[in-house]
Amino acid sequence: MYIKNPHLKKILEKYRQIVTLGQIDAVLGWDLNVNLPPKSVEGRARQSAAMTELIAKQWLDPELKKLLENVREDAAKLLPVEKAILRNLEREGKLYFKAPTELVVEKSKTVAQAYVAWQKARQENNISDFFPSLKKIVELDRLIAEHLGFSENPYDALLDLFEPELKVSDYQKIFTPLQKELKAMIKKITASRGYRGKTDLGDGELNFPADEQRQLALYLLKKMGFDWESGRMDISAHPFTTQLDRYDIRITNRYKPEDFIGSLMVAMHEGGHALYEQGVNPDFDLTPLGGGVSLSIHESQSRFWENQVGHDFEFIEFLTPLLQAFYQEQLGRTGSEFLGRLLNRVRPGPLRIEADEVTYNLHIILRFELENALVNKQLEVEDLPAAWAKKMQHYLGIIPASDREGVLQDVHWAYGSFGYFPSYTLGNLYAAQIAAKMKQELPLDNLLKHGELGTILSWLRDNIHQYGSLYWPREIIKRVSGEDLNPDYFLSYLKRKYGEVYNVKL
Amino acid sequence: MYIKNPHLKKILEKYRQIVTLGQIDAVLGWDLNVNLPPKSVEGRARQSAAMTELIAKQWLDPELKKLLENVREDAAKLLPVEKAILRNLEREGKLYFKAPTELVVEKSKTVAQAYVAWQKARQENNISDFFPSLKKIVELDRLIAEHLGFSENPYDALLDLFEPELKVSDYQKIFTPLQKELKAMIKKITASRGYRGKTDLGDGELNFPADEQRQLALYLLKKMGFDWESGRMDISAHPFTTQLDRYDIRITNRYKPEDFIGSLMVAMHEGGHALYEQGVNPDFDLTPLGGGVSLSIHESQSRFWENQVGHDFEFIEFLTPLLQAFYQEQLGRTGSEFLGRLLNRVRPGPLRIEADEVTYNLHIILRFELENALVNKQLEVEDLPAAWAKKMQHYLGIIPASDREGVLQDVHWAYGSFGYFPSYTLGNLYAAQIAAKMKQELPLDNLLKHGELGTILSWLRDNIHQYGSLYWPREIIKRVSGEDLNPDYFLSYLKRKYGEVYNVKL
């Protein structure tokens, strides 16, 4: 990568240190979730806080500030790649440049405590244990939004931390028609004859040993193109992907004895994130162009593998003999047709992570609306459970049996990640748009039927992965598909697929 | 812990940060050995180097320097505990205060490369691959010794980094009579009738599954008093113990299918290190009084559990029914008498880590003499293999079949740890001295016979562990045993035990 601007060259040297410290913090985070002995939670929080402060210090280095000013002055003369670097630097450093350090540190400490409070509240199904932390997070996030600045809505500023270029009003333009369409589909599906058919494996007493689930997941990831010399798969309560180094991308999984599909889909989902990171142009390593460009594009990759591949009927046909060989006793002669229906079962339910493709985005829209209300002081933290229940009733016809199945189900708010959720839905929409384009260029159905995932990965590498963070989401999707984000691809995909599954016109 | 001196109070605040950064580096180190994907070796080296630099920066903080000067001025008025803290600070910071930072960083980078070179050289049994790194380490260590300062021998300065208060001449006073006694013992043992008796389990085709070895090791560690909420046991090529936090002490083990004893002894050895750390007065956490006081006292604990407990005939009697139950098929009716002989077999061999209690210290003395010669330029790196072979022949009557069984067998030199080895022998000597004292106060044989290890741990906690680094080795051993280091305890122990095993007057 050729860099001409001398100030930017110096900045890139400093940035290497920032990335390195971030990677070290990622090691701490991975280990926290995978290995930490219970009594050491406080110690790990202290260690992570130290890293947060060191990273903040790097961003606030006066020399960096001065160099950035110099580069901004040269902005007009920058090469395209230099412009991309500057743009990403501004974005990544934004929180540090605009919010007071004390506020950033305060947030990080609050979040550490909130996580513990959330865990306890969730375990004991006692949400009032979590209210104080959540209130504080909302207050801090409002303050942070003020410092970051916004023109229309303070929530815009928070959304922007996770996904560039989109405001509340943009999301609303996408979400309003989307939720109407989804609600209409769900109504038709749940009223269909197929909805009442048998789509489970029996009495729920089947046992799929963890070892075998893991072997299958490893096989599938290998088939997808995961580089096992540059990564691992371990166990954690909540699956995730993390980058400890360009050549150390780790995913986690969990193995429920009764559910052999779950760990496979987790493997494909997290594998999708990991393959994105493993496929970035190595020239971008340790620069602001390294790594995936945004949460939504990242999620487009994980959802592509999980849904467009993993839940595809052709692919399930490919997978079935293997599943039958692994689980001869449990599956018997259960065929691919039945497994396809099992994986593509639509069931409105209270839990986001268990939601199917049709209902999933309504879970997200609900959270988006509640976050917007909280940040804009139209809703108080104490009133969340009631508001949640009302919206669940409205969107999915469901009232959660407990807060554990409601407000407490996700970790995101305990992590202080207000503004994160909408990127999941963007990811779903992008995934369908990407798949539609891929189908024009590749015999996708045929590849899936024969498990030729390598060709798919190559296409994703060529069109998306290699660029890392060089192009922003809007640009990358335009380059890939020739147009802006277009939710129609997702809706057509759902209508076609689930129309067939439930034999109903959607 | 009451601290009166205001400057020292401020230093302790800064020291917390130093400990925290050190713990983070320990997380990186643990993960490197237990989890790291192969392609990420460079990335991890970069991350560790960043931590090394950050830690060095903390030690070189001008404010800390000034505060230390202030405390030194107040030295006469310090409370005893404050004096201990100052003494430990001076010792721990010595390398940073006296050697130029560039030299420290250069050493750390050299060591990272040396480790890779050593691994390769060892794997391919090609020592010349390792010579350049080793030469550089010796050169850097000579420079470091010059900066640290010494009155008699540059090797003194390096030894002092690992173990305070002892010089080359002190070690020689201990080692010279020790090696004579050990050589004489070995001569008698190898000439005895018992030496030619059968002491193995047969044709070497026995298979002890890793899972069962792990279960036994976990059981034994629990019996020793290991707190599983404050630690873990994982797998690594070379077993080690590390402290990631006061409540996160991790040990590693390895399971060879043919050797069920090895993993048990590793568990007891590393468990001995871990219990020491877990037993330190919690008031000392994150201060210079936290953690074990020195390598030799640490090794006294690991060797105590491994040898004085694990290799004891009474304890093996306790353990035998359990081993028989676990390994019914493999062991059959093999009784405790035979297992005792198996564990306490004396066999001069080329490898230190496989050495028995009688030959072990000769491996150490050999390394001590070679290190001394290298640091004093009486020996060149290229001449090491020949010098090694000569000394092996002299001390153990053995010529190593290859460098892999010679110079390349240990990682210590690749780690740049010149001066480390002698503390192993000190540990052995201390362990015997401690055991002798314990026997005066506890019915040790009876406790071992009944596997009542909790009483033993309590005694060690009361007499050693709780003090952390409050007392230096010389003082702690005097407090425990009422006298200075006295190798006679170790020699009497060997003579008594192995005289019986081989039915010969030693």
Tab-separated table of N, CA and C in Angstrom, chain A residues 33-166:
chain	number	residue	atom	x	y	z
A	33	ASN	N	-14.657	-14.834	28.269
A	33	ASN	CA	-15.845	-15.581	27.886
A	33	ASN	C	-15.617	-17.078	27.786
A	34	VAL	N	-14.367	-17.470	27.571
A	34	VAL	CA	-14.094	-18.885	27.319
A	34	VAL	C	-13.489	-19.594	28.529
A	35	ASN	N	-12.653	-18.884	29.289
A	35	ASN	CA	-11.846	-19.568	30.302
A	35	ASN	C	-11.938	-19.060	31.735
A	36	LEU	N	-12.392	-17.852	31.946
A	36	LEU	CA	-12.109	-17.198	33.231
A	36	LEU	C	-12.668	-17.951	34.443
A	37	PRO	N	-11.810	-18.223	35.449
A	37	PRO	CA	-12.323	-18.796	36.696
A	37	PRO	C	-13.228	-17.766	37.380
A	38	PRO	N	-14.335	-18.238	37.982
A	38	PRO	CA	-15.366	-17.303	38.460
A	38	PRO	C	-14.872	-16.229	39.428
A	39	LYS	N	-13.935	-16.569	40.301
A	39	LYS	CA	-13.533	-15.569	41.301
A	39	LYS	C	-12.700	-14.440	40.709
A	40	SER	N	-12.308	-14.591	39.458
A	40	SER	CA	-11.378	-13.615	38.887
A	40	SER	C	-12.067	-12.538	38.053
A	41	VAL	N	-13.388	-12.467	38.137
A	41	VAL	CA	-14.130	-11.499	37.314
A	41	VAL	C	-13.655	-10.067	37.566
A	42	GLU	N	-13.466	-9.740	38.838
A	42	GLU	CA	-13.012	-8.386	39.171
A	42	GLU	C	-11.628	-8.094	38.607
A	43	GLY	N	-10.759	-9.073	38.728
A	43	GLY	CA	-9.401	-8.898	38.224
A	43	GLY	C	-9.407	-8.638	36.719
A	44	ARG	N	-10.218	-9.392	36.013
A	44	ARG	CA	-10.266	-9.215	34.571
A	44	ARG	C	-10.840	-7.847	34.207
A	45	ALA	N	-11.847	-7.406	34.993
A	45	ALA	CA	-12.417	-6.074	34.744
A	45	ALA	C	-11.331	-5.007	34.929
A	46	ARG	N	-10.507	-5.176	35.952
A	46	ARG	CA	-9.408	-4.233	36.185
A	46	ARG	C	-8.431	-4.243	35.014
A	47	GLN	N	-8.133	-5.430	34.515
A	47	GLN	CA	-7.190	-5.533	33.399
A	47	GLN	C	-7.769	-4.888	32.131
A	48	SER	N	-9.040	-5.168	31.873
A	48	SER	CA	-9.660	-4.588	30.676
A	48	SER	C	-9.763	-3.073	30.785
A	49	ALA	N	-10.071	-2.590	31.993
A	49	ALA	CA	-10.147	-1.142	32.185
A	49	ALA	C	-8.783	-0.507	31.904
A	50	ALA	N	-7.728	-1.191	32.321
A	50	ALA	CA	-6.376	-0.662	32.058
A	50	ALA	C	-6.135	-0.556	30.558
A	51	MET	N	-6.574	-1.551	29.806
A	51	MET	CA	-6.390	-1.506	28.350
A	51	MET	C	-7.224	-0.379	27.741
A	52	THR	N	-8.479	-0.243	28.208
A	52	THR	CA	-9.326	0.839	27.699
A	52	THR	C	-8.645	2.188	27.894
A	53	GLU	N	-8.079	2.374	29.088
A	53	GLU	CA	-7.416	3.656	29.351
A	53	GLU	C	-6.186	3.855	28.476
A	54	LEU	N	-5.440	2.777	28.277
A	54	LEU	CA	-4.241	2.894	27.432
A	54	LEU	C	-4.626	3.220	25.988
A	55	ILE	N	-5.709	2.602	25.527
A	55	ILE	CA	-6.145	2.861	24.159
A	55	ILE	C	-6.634	4.309	24.027
A	56	ALA	N	-7.415	4.737	25.009
A	56	ALA	CA	-7.898	6.123	24.997
A	56	ALA	C	-6.704	7.092	24.962
A	57	LYS	N	-5.698	6.764	25.765
A	57	LYS	CA	-4.503	7.615	25.820
A	57	LYS	C	-3.849	7.734	24.450
A	58	GLN	N	-3.807	6.633	23.732
A	58	GLN	CA	-3.207	6.646	22.395
A	58	GLN	C	-3.989	7.562	21.456
A	59	TRP	N	-5.316	7.459	21.539
A	59	TRP	CA	-6.135	8.296	20.663
A	59	TRP	C	-5.999	9.769	21.030
A	60	LEU	N	-5.747	10.011	22.311
A	60	LEU	CA	-5.701	11.403	22.773
A	60	LEU	C	-4.290	11.969	22.761
A	61	ASP	N	-3.356	11.200	22.296
A	61	ASP	CA	-1.970	11.645	22.162
A	61	ASP	C	-1.928	12.971	21.380
A	62	PRO	N	-1.388	14.046	21.988
A	62	PRO	CA	-1.368	15.351	21.306
A	62	PRO	C	-0.632	15.304	19.964
A	63	GLU	N	0.384	14.469	19.881
A	63	GLU	CA	1.105	14.341	18.614
A	63	GLU	C	0.192	13.826	17.508
A	64	LEU	N	-0.651	12.832	17.885
A	64	LEU	CA	-1.600	12.291	16.913
A	64	LEU	C	-2.569	13.390	16.476
A	65	LYS	N	-3.012	14.153	17.452
A	65	LYS	CA	-3.958	15.238	17.169
A	65	LYS	C	-3.364	16.209	16.141
A	66	LYS	N	-2.111	16.585	16.418
A	66	LYS	CA	-1.417	17.523	15.539
A	66	LYS	C	-1.257	16.937	14.124
A	67	LEU	N	-0.849	15.688	14.075
A	67	LEU	CA	-0.661	15.029	12.781
A	67	LEU	C	-1.977	14.964	12.009
A	68	LEU	N	-3.056	14.660	12.729
A	68	LEU	CA	-4.366	14.595	12.080
A	68	LEU	C	-4.749	15.954	11.513
A	69	GLU	N	-4.474	17.005	12.293
A	69	GLU	CA	-4.763	18.356	11.779
A	69	GLU	C	-3.998	18.611	10.491
A	70	ASN	N	-2.738	18.222	10.488
A	70	ASN	CA	-1.929	18.403	9.276
A	70	ASN	C	-2.522	17.658	8.083
A	71	VAL	N	-2.954	16.427	8.342
A	71	VAL	CA	-3.508	15.632	7.244
A	71	VAL	C	-4.805	16.264	6.755
A	72	ARG	N	-5.621	16.742	7.707
A	72	ARG	CA	-6.887	17.381	7.298
A	72	ARG	C	-6.619	18.579	6.384
A	73	GLU	N	-5.564	19.315	6.714
A	73	GLU	CA	-5.209	20.456	5.866
A	73	GLU	C	-4.821	20.011	4.455
A	74	ASP	N	-4.200	18.815	4.391
A	74	ASP	CA	-3.783	18.301	3.080
A	74	ASP	C	-4.904	17.540	2.365
A	75	ALA	N	-6.093	17.522	2.972
A	75	ALA	CA	-7.161	16.606	2.525
A	75	ALA	C	-7.356	16.582	1.012
A	76	ALA	N	-7.335	17.771	0.417
A	76	ALA	CA	-7.627	17.851	-1.018
A	76	ALA	C	-6.593	17.104	-1.849
A	77	LYS	N	-5.360	17.055	-1.305
A	77	LYS	CA	-4.288	16.446	-2.108
A	77	LYS	C	-4.079	14.952	-1.827
A	78	LEU	N	-4.899	14.397	-0.979
A	78	LEU	CA	-4.687	12.995	-0.602
A	78	LEU	C	-5.055	12.031	-1.733
A	79	LEU	N	-4.327	10.918	-1.778
A	79	LEU	CA	-4.672	9.828	-2.688
A	79	LEU	C	-5.972	9.189	-2.205
A	80	PRO	N	-6.686	8.503	-3.102
A	80	PRO	CA	-7.939	7.866	-2.665
A	80	PRO	C	-7.767	6.971	-1.440
A	81	VAL	N	-6.712	6.169	-1.431
A	81	VAL	CA	-6.515	5.261	-0.304
A	81	VAL	C	-6.223	6.053	0.982
A	82	GLU	N	-5.536	7.175	0.822
A	82	GLU	CA	-5.254	8.027	1.980
A	82	GLU	C	-6.532	8.658	2.512
A	83	LYS	N	-7.392	9.029	1.587
A	83	LYS	CA	-8.682	9.595	2.000
A	83	LYS	C	-9.482	8.569	2.798
A	84	ALA	N	-9.456	7.345	2.313
A	84	ALA	CA	-10.185	6.284	3.015
A	84	ALA	C	-9.622	6.092	4.424
A	85	ILE	N	-8.309	6.151	4.521
A	85	ILE	CA	-7.679	5.980	5.837
A	85	ILE	C	-8.087	7.120	6.768
A	86	LEU	N	-8.018	8.335	6.260
A	86	LEU	CA	-8.383	9.492	7.087
A	86	LEU	C	-9.837	9.383	7.557
A	87	ARG	N	-10.705	9.055	6.611
A	87	ARG	CA	-12.127	8.925	6.928
A	87	ARG	C	-12.337	7.882	8.044
A	88	ASN	N	-11.669	6.746	7.938
A	88	ASN	CA	-11.828	5.708	8.954
A	88	ASN	C	-11.239	6.129	10.299
A	89	LEU	N	-10.116	6.845	10.236
A	89	LEU	CA	-9.507	7.335	11.476
A	89	LEU	C	-10.454	8.273	12.211
A	90	GLU	N	-11.042	9.190	11.458
A	90	GLU	CA	-11.956	10.164	12.064
A	90	GLU	C	-13.114	9.424	12.736
A	91	ARG	N	-13.592	8.426	12.038
A	91	ARG	CA	-14.732	7.676	12.533
A	91	ARG	C	-14.368	6.874	13.785
A	92	GLU	N	-13.235	6.196	13.715
A	92	GLU	CA	-12.847	5.324	14.816
A	92	GLU	C	-12.446	6.125	16.054
A	93	GLY	N	-11.844	7.276	15.811
A	93	GLY	CA	-11.375	8.089	16.934
A	93	GLY	C	-12.436	9.033	17.479
A	94	LYS	N	-13.543	9.102	16.771
A	94	LYS	CA	-14.591	10.082	17.075
A	94	LYS	C	-14.944	10.178	18.568
A	95	LEU	N	-15.226	9.021	19.139
A	95	LEU	CA	-15.637	8.995	20.543
A	95	LEU	C	-14.568	9.634	21.427
A	96	TYR	N	-13.305	9.324	21.135
A	96	TYR	CA	-12.215	9.860	21.953
A	96	TYR	C	-11.997	11.346	21.687
A	97	PHE	N	-12.133	11.736	20.426
A	97	PHE	CA	-11.884	13.132	20.075
A	97	PHE	C	-12.977	14.031	20.635
A	98	LYS	N	-14.220	13.547	20.633
A	98	LYS	CA	-15.339	14.431	20.955
A	98	LYS	C	-15.858	14.293	22.382
A	99	ALA	N	-15.799	13.092	22.959
A	99	ALA	CA	-16.300	12.933	24.334
A	99	ALA	C	-15.127	13.033	25.301
A	100	PRO	N	-15.365	13.606	26.496
A	100	PRO	CA	-14.272	13.692	27.466
A	100	PRO	C	-13.826	12.285	27.893
A	101	THR	N	-12.522	12.116	28.065
A	101	THR	CA	-11.992	10.796	28.439
A	101	THR	C	-12.681	10.235	29.673
A	102	GLU	N	-12.931	11.116	30.654
A	102	GLU	CA	-13.546	10.636	31.899
A	102	GLU	C	-14.880	9.959	31.591
A	103	LEU	N	-15.588	10.531	30.622
A	103	LEU	CA	-16.888	9.970	30.261
A	103	LEU	C	-16.719	8.586	29.620
A	104	VAL	N	-15.720	8.457	28.759
A	104	VAL	CA	-15.457	7.171	28.106
A	104	VAL	C	-15.061	6.120	29.146
A	105	VAL	N	-14.192	6.531	30.063
A	105	VAL	CA	-13.750	5.597	31.104
A	105	VAL	C	-14.925	5.240	32.022
A	106	GLU	N	-15.713	6.250	32.368
A	106	GLU	CA	-16.900	6.046	33.207
A	106	GLU	C	-17.849	5.036	32.542
A	107	LYS	N	-18.040	5.190	31.261
A	107	LYS	CA	-18.913	4.270	30.539
A	107	LYS	C	-18.346	2.856	30.608
A	108	SER	N	-17.043	2.743	30.405
A	108	SER	CA	-16.454	1.404	30.367
A	108	SER	C	-16.539	0.742	31.748
A	109	LYS	N	-16.402	1.546	32.813
A	109	LYS	CA	-16.532	0.976	34.161
A	109	LYS	C	-17.985	0.592	34.442
A	110	THR	N	-18.893	1.468	34.034
A	110	THR	CA	-20.320	1.207	34.243
A	110	THR	C	-20.732	-0.082	33.545
A	111	VAL	N	-20.224	-0.239	32.345
A	111	VAL	CA	-20.566	-1.408	31.556
A	111	VAL	C	-20.059	-2.691	32.229
A	112	ALA	N	-18.867	-2.614	32.798
A	112	ALA	CA	-18.319	-3.791	33.484
A	112	ALA	C	-19.240	-4.214	34.628
A	113	GLN	N	-19.710	-3.232	35.400
A	113	GLN	CA	-20.626	-3.546	36.502
A	113	GLN	C	-21.986	-3.987	35.963
A	114	ALA	N	-22.428	-3.319	34.907
A	114	ALA	CA	-23.746	-3.621	34.348
A	114	ALA	C	-23.814	-5.073	33.881
A	115	TYR	N	-22.699	-5.548	33.335
A	115	TYR	CA	-22.676	-6.922	32.836
A	115	TYR	C	-22.916	-7.912	33.979
A	116	VAL	N	-22.264	-7.650	35.096
A	116	VAL	CA	-22.447	-8.510	36.274
A	116	VAL	C	-23.889	-8.417	36.770
A	117	ALA	N	-24.413	-7.187	36.849
A	117	ALA	CA	-25.793	-6.979	37.308
A	117	ALA	C	-26.787	-7.671	36.379
A	118	TRP	N	-26.543	-7.566	35.081
A	118	TRP	CA	-27.428	-8.195	34.100
A	118	TRP	C	-27.430	-9.714	34.264
A	119	GLN	N	-26.245	-10.269	34.423
A	119	GLN	CA	-26.140	-11.722	34.600
A	119	GLN	C	-26.959	-12.189	35.792
A	120	LYS	N	-26.811	-11.453	36.892
A	120	LYS	CA	-27.526	-11.802	38.124
A	120	LYS	C	-29.036	-11.637	37.910
A	121	ALA	N	-29.421	-10.488	37.374
A	121	ALA	CA	-30.841	-10.197	37.155
A	121	ALA	C	-31.466	-11.267	36.255
A	122	ARG	N	-30.724	-11.667	35.240
A	122	ARG	CA	-31.233	-12.641	34.296
A	122	ARG	C	-31.376	-14.012	34.957
A	123	GLN	N	-30.333	-14.373	35.699
A	123	GLN	CA	-30.341	-15.670	36.371
A	123	GLN	C	-31.530	-15.761	37.328
A	124	GLU	N	-31.746	-14.679	38.076
A	124	GLU	CA	-32.802	-14.691	39.096
A	124	GLU	C	-34.114	-14.129	38.556
A	125	ASN	N	-34.135	-13.809	37.287
A	125	ASN	CA	-35.331	-13.225	36.662
A	125	ASN	C	-35.863	-12.053	37.489
A	126	ASN	N	-34.939	-11.186	37.897
A	126	ASN	CA	-35.326	-10.050	38.735
A	126	ASN	C	-34.782	-8.772	38.099
A	127	ILE	N	-35.577	-8.181	37.230
A	127	ILE	CA	-35.071	-7.084	36.411
A	127	ILE	C	-34.699	-5.850	37.215
A	128	SER	N	-35.303	-5.692	38.389
A	128	SER	CA	-34.994	-4.474	39.158
A	128	SER	C	-33.520	-4.435	39.573
A	129	ASP	N	-32.876	-5.615	39.638
A	129	ASP	CA	-31.428	-5.636	39.898
A	129	ASP	C	-30.644	-4.959	38.777
A	130	PHE	N	-31.241	-4.938	37.593
A	130	PHE	CA	-30.522	-4.426	36.429
A	130	PHE	C	-30.871	-2.967	36.145
A	131	PHE	N	-31.996	-2.507	36.677
A	131	PHE	CA	-32.437	-1.137	36.377
A	131	PHE	C	-31.386	-0.064	36.672
A	132	PRO	N	-30.774	-0.079	37.878
A	132	PRO	CA	-29.827	1.020	38.159
A	132	PRO	C	-28.710	1.111	37.121
A	133	SER	N	-28.137	-0.049	36.758
A	133	SER	CA	-27.060	-0.033	35.762
A	133	SER	C	-27.578	0.484	34.426
A	134	LEU	N	-28.737	0.000	34.036
A	134	LEU	CA	-29.261	0.367	32.728
A	134	LEU	C	-29.581	1.865	32.674
A	135	LYS	N	-30.138	2.359	33.779
A	135	LYS	CA	-30.429	3.804	33.833
A	135	LYS	C	-29.151	4.606	33.646
A	136	LYS	N	-28.097	4.145	34.321
A	136	LYS	CA	-26.842	4.876	34.228
A	136	LYS	C	-26.279	4.826	32.803
A	137	ILE	N	-26.400	3.673	32.192
A	137	ILE	CA	-25.908	3.551	30.820
A	137	ILE	C	-26.677	4.493	29.887
A	138	VAL	N	-28.005	4.532	30.057
A	138	VAL	CA	-28.803	5.417	29.205
A	138	VAL	C	-28.388	6.874	29.416
A	139	GLU	N	-28.213	7.244	30.683
A	139	GLU	CA	-27.772	8.618	30.975
A	139	GLU	C	-26.425	8.922	30.329
A	140	LEU	N	-25.480	7.999	30.499
A	140	LEU	CA	-24.147	8.216	29.922
A	140	LEU	C	-24.230	8.293	28.397
A	141	ASP	N	-25.049	7.446	27.816
A	141	ASP	CA	-25.159	7.445	26.354
A	141	ASP	C	-25.814	8.735	25.840
A	142	ARG	N	-26.744	9.250	26.622
A	142	ARG	CA	-27.314	10.551	26.228
A	142	ARG	C	-26.226	11.623	26.239
A	143	LEU	N	-25.414	11.606	27.306
A	143	LEU	CA	-24.304	12.567	27.390
A	143	LEU	C	-23.337	12.386	26.220
A	144	ILE	N	-23.016	11.129	25.959
A	144	ILE	CA	-22.080	10.842	24.867
A	144	ILE	C	-22.651	11.367	23.547
A	145	ALA	N	-23.941	11.149	23.341
A	145	ALA	CA	-24.577	11.633	22.111
A	145	ALA	C	-24.446	13.152	22.001
A	146	GLU	N	-24.631	13.847	23.122
A	146	GLU	CA	-24.483	15.309	23.107
A	146	GLU	C	-23.080	15.703	22.645
A	147	HIS	N	-22.078	15.009	23.195
A	147	HIS	CA	-20.696	15.333	22.831
A	147	HIS	C	-20.394	14.994	21.377
A	148	LEU	N	-20.941	13.875	20.923
A	148	LEU	CA	-20.675	13.464	19.535
A	148	LEU	C	-21.347	14.421	18.547
A	149	GLY	N	-22.515	14.944	18.964
A	149	GLY	CA	-23.242	15.871	18.085
A	149	GLY	C	-24.174	15.147	17.135
A	150	PHE	N	-25.259	15.838	16.770
A	150	PHE	CA	-26.250	15.256	15.864
A	150	PHE	C	-27.126	16.395	15.366
A	151	SER	N	-27.778	16.177	14.225
A	151	SER	CA	-28.616	17.264	13.710
A	151	SER	C	-30.094	17.022	14.004
A	152	GLU	N	-30.528	15.757	13.978
A	152	GLU	CA	-31.954	15.475	14.141
A	152	GLU	C	-32.311	14.832	15.471
A	153	ASN	N	-31.515	13.817	15.859
A	153	ASN	CA	-31.945	12.944	16.943
A	153	ASN	C	-30.699	12.454	17.678
A	154	PRO	N	-30.678	12.531	19.008
A	154	PRO	CA	-29.458	12.090	19.714
A	154	PRO	C	-29.124	10.620	19.436
A	155	TYR	N	-30.133	9.827	19.160
A	155	TYR	CA	-29.909	8.400	18.862
A	155	TYR	C	-29.092	8.241	17.579
A	156	ASP	N	-29.206	9.220	16.661
A	156	ASP	CA	-28.375	9.211	15.448
A	156	ASP	C	-26.893	9.066	15.801
A	157	ALA	N	-26.489	9.829	16.803
A	157	ALA	CA	-25.071	9.843	17.174
A	157	ALA	C	-24.624	8.475	17.668
A	158	LEU	N	-25.514	7.776	18.364
A	158	LEU	CA	-25.163	6.451	18.882
A	158	LEU	C	-25.181	5.412	17.761
A	159	LEU	N	-26.180	5.497	16.924
A	159	LEU	CA	-26.251	4.584	15.775
A	159	LEU	C	-24.985	4.686	14.941
A	160	ASP	N	-24.517	5.909	14.797
A	160	ASP	CA	-23.349	6.145	13.942
A	160	ASP	C	-22.086	5.465	14.480
A	161	LEU	N	-22.037	5.219	15.787
A	161	LEU	CA	-20.862	4.545	16.351
A	161	LEU	C	-20.757	3.111	15.821
A	162	PHE	N	-21.887	2.533	15.429
A	162	PHE	CA	-21.881	1.146	14.969
A	162	PHE	C	-21.953	1.038	13.447
A	163	GLU	N	-22.639	1.999	12.832
A	163	GLU	CA	-22.873	1.906	11.397
A	163	GLU	C	-22.859	3.315	10.819
A	164	PRO	N	-21.962	3.585	9.879
A	164	PRO	CA	-21.890	4.954	9.373
A	164	PRO	C	-23.022	5.253	8.383
A	165	GLU	N	-23.304	6.511	8.203
A	165	GLU	CA	-24.132	7.009	7.094
A	165	GLU	C	-25.634	6.821	7.252
A	166	LEU	N	-26.098	6.248	8.345
A	166	LEU	CA	-27.540	6.042	8.479
A	166	LEU	C	-28.066	6.696	9.760
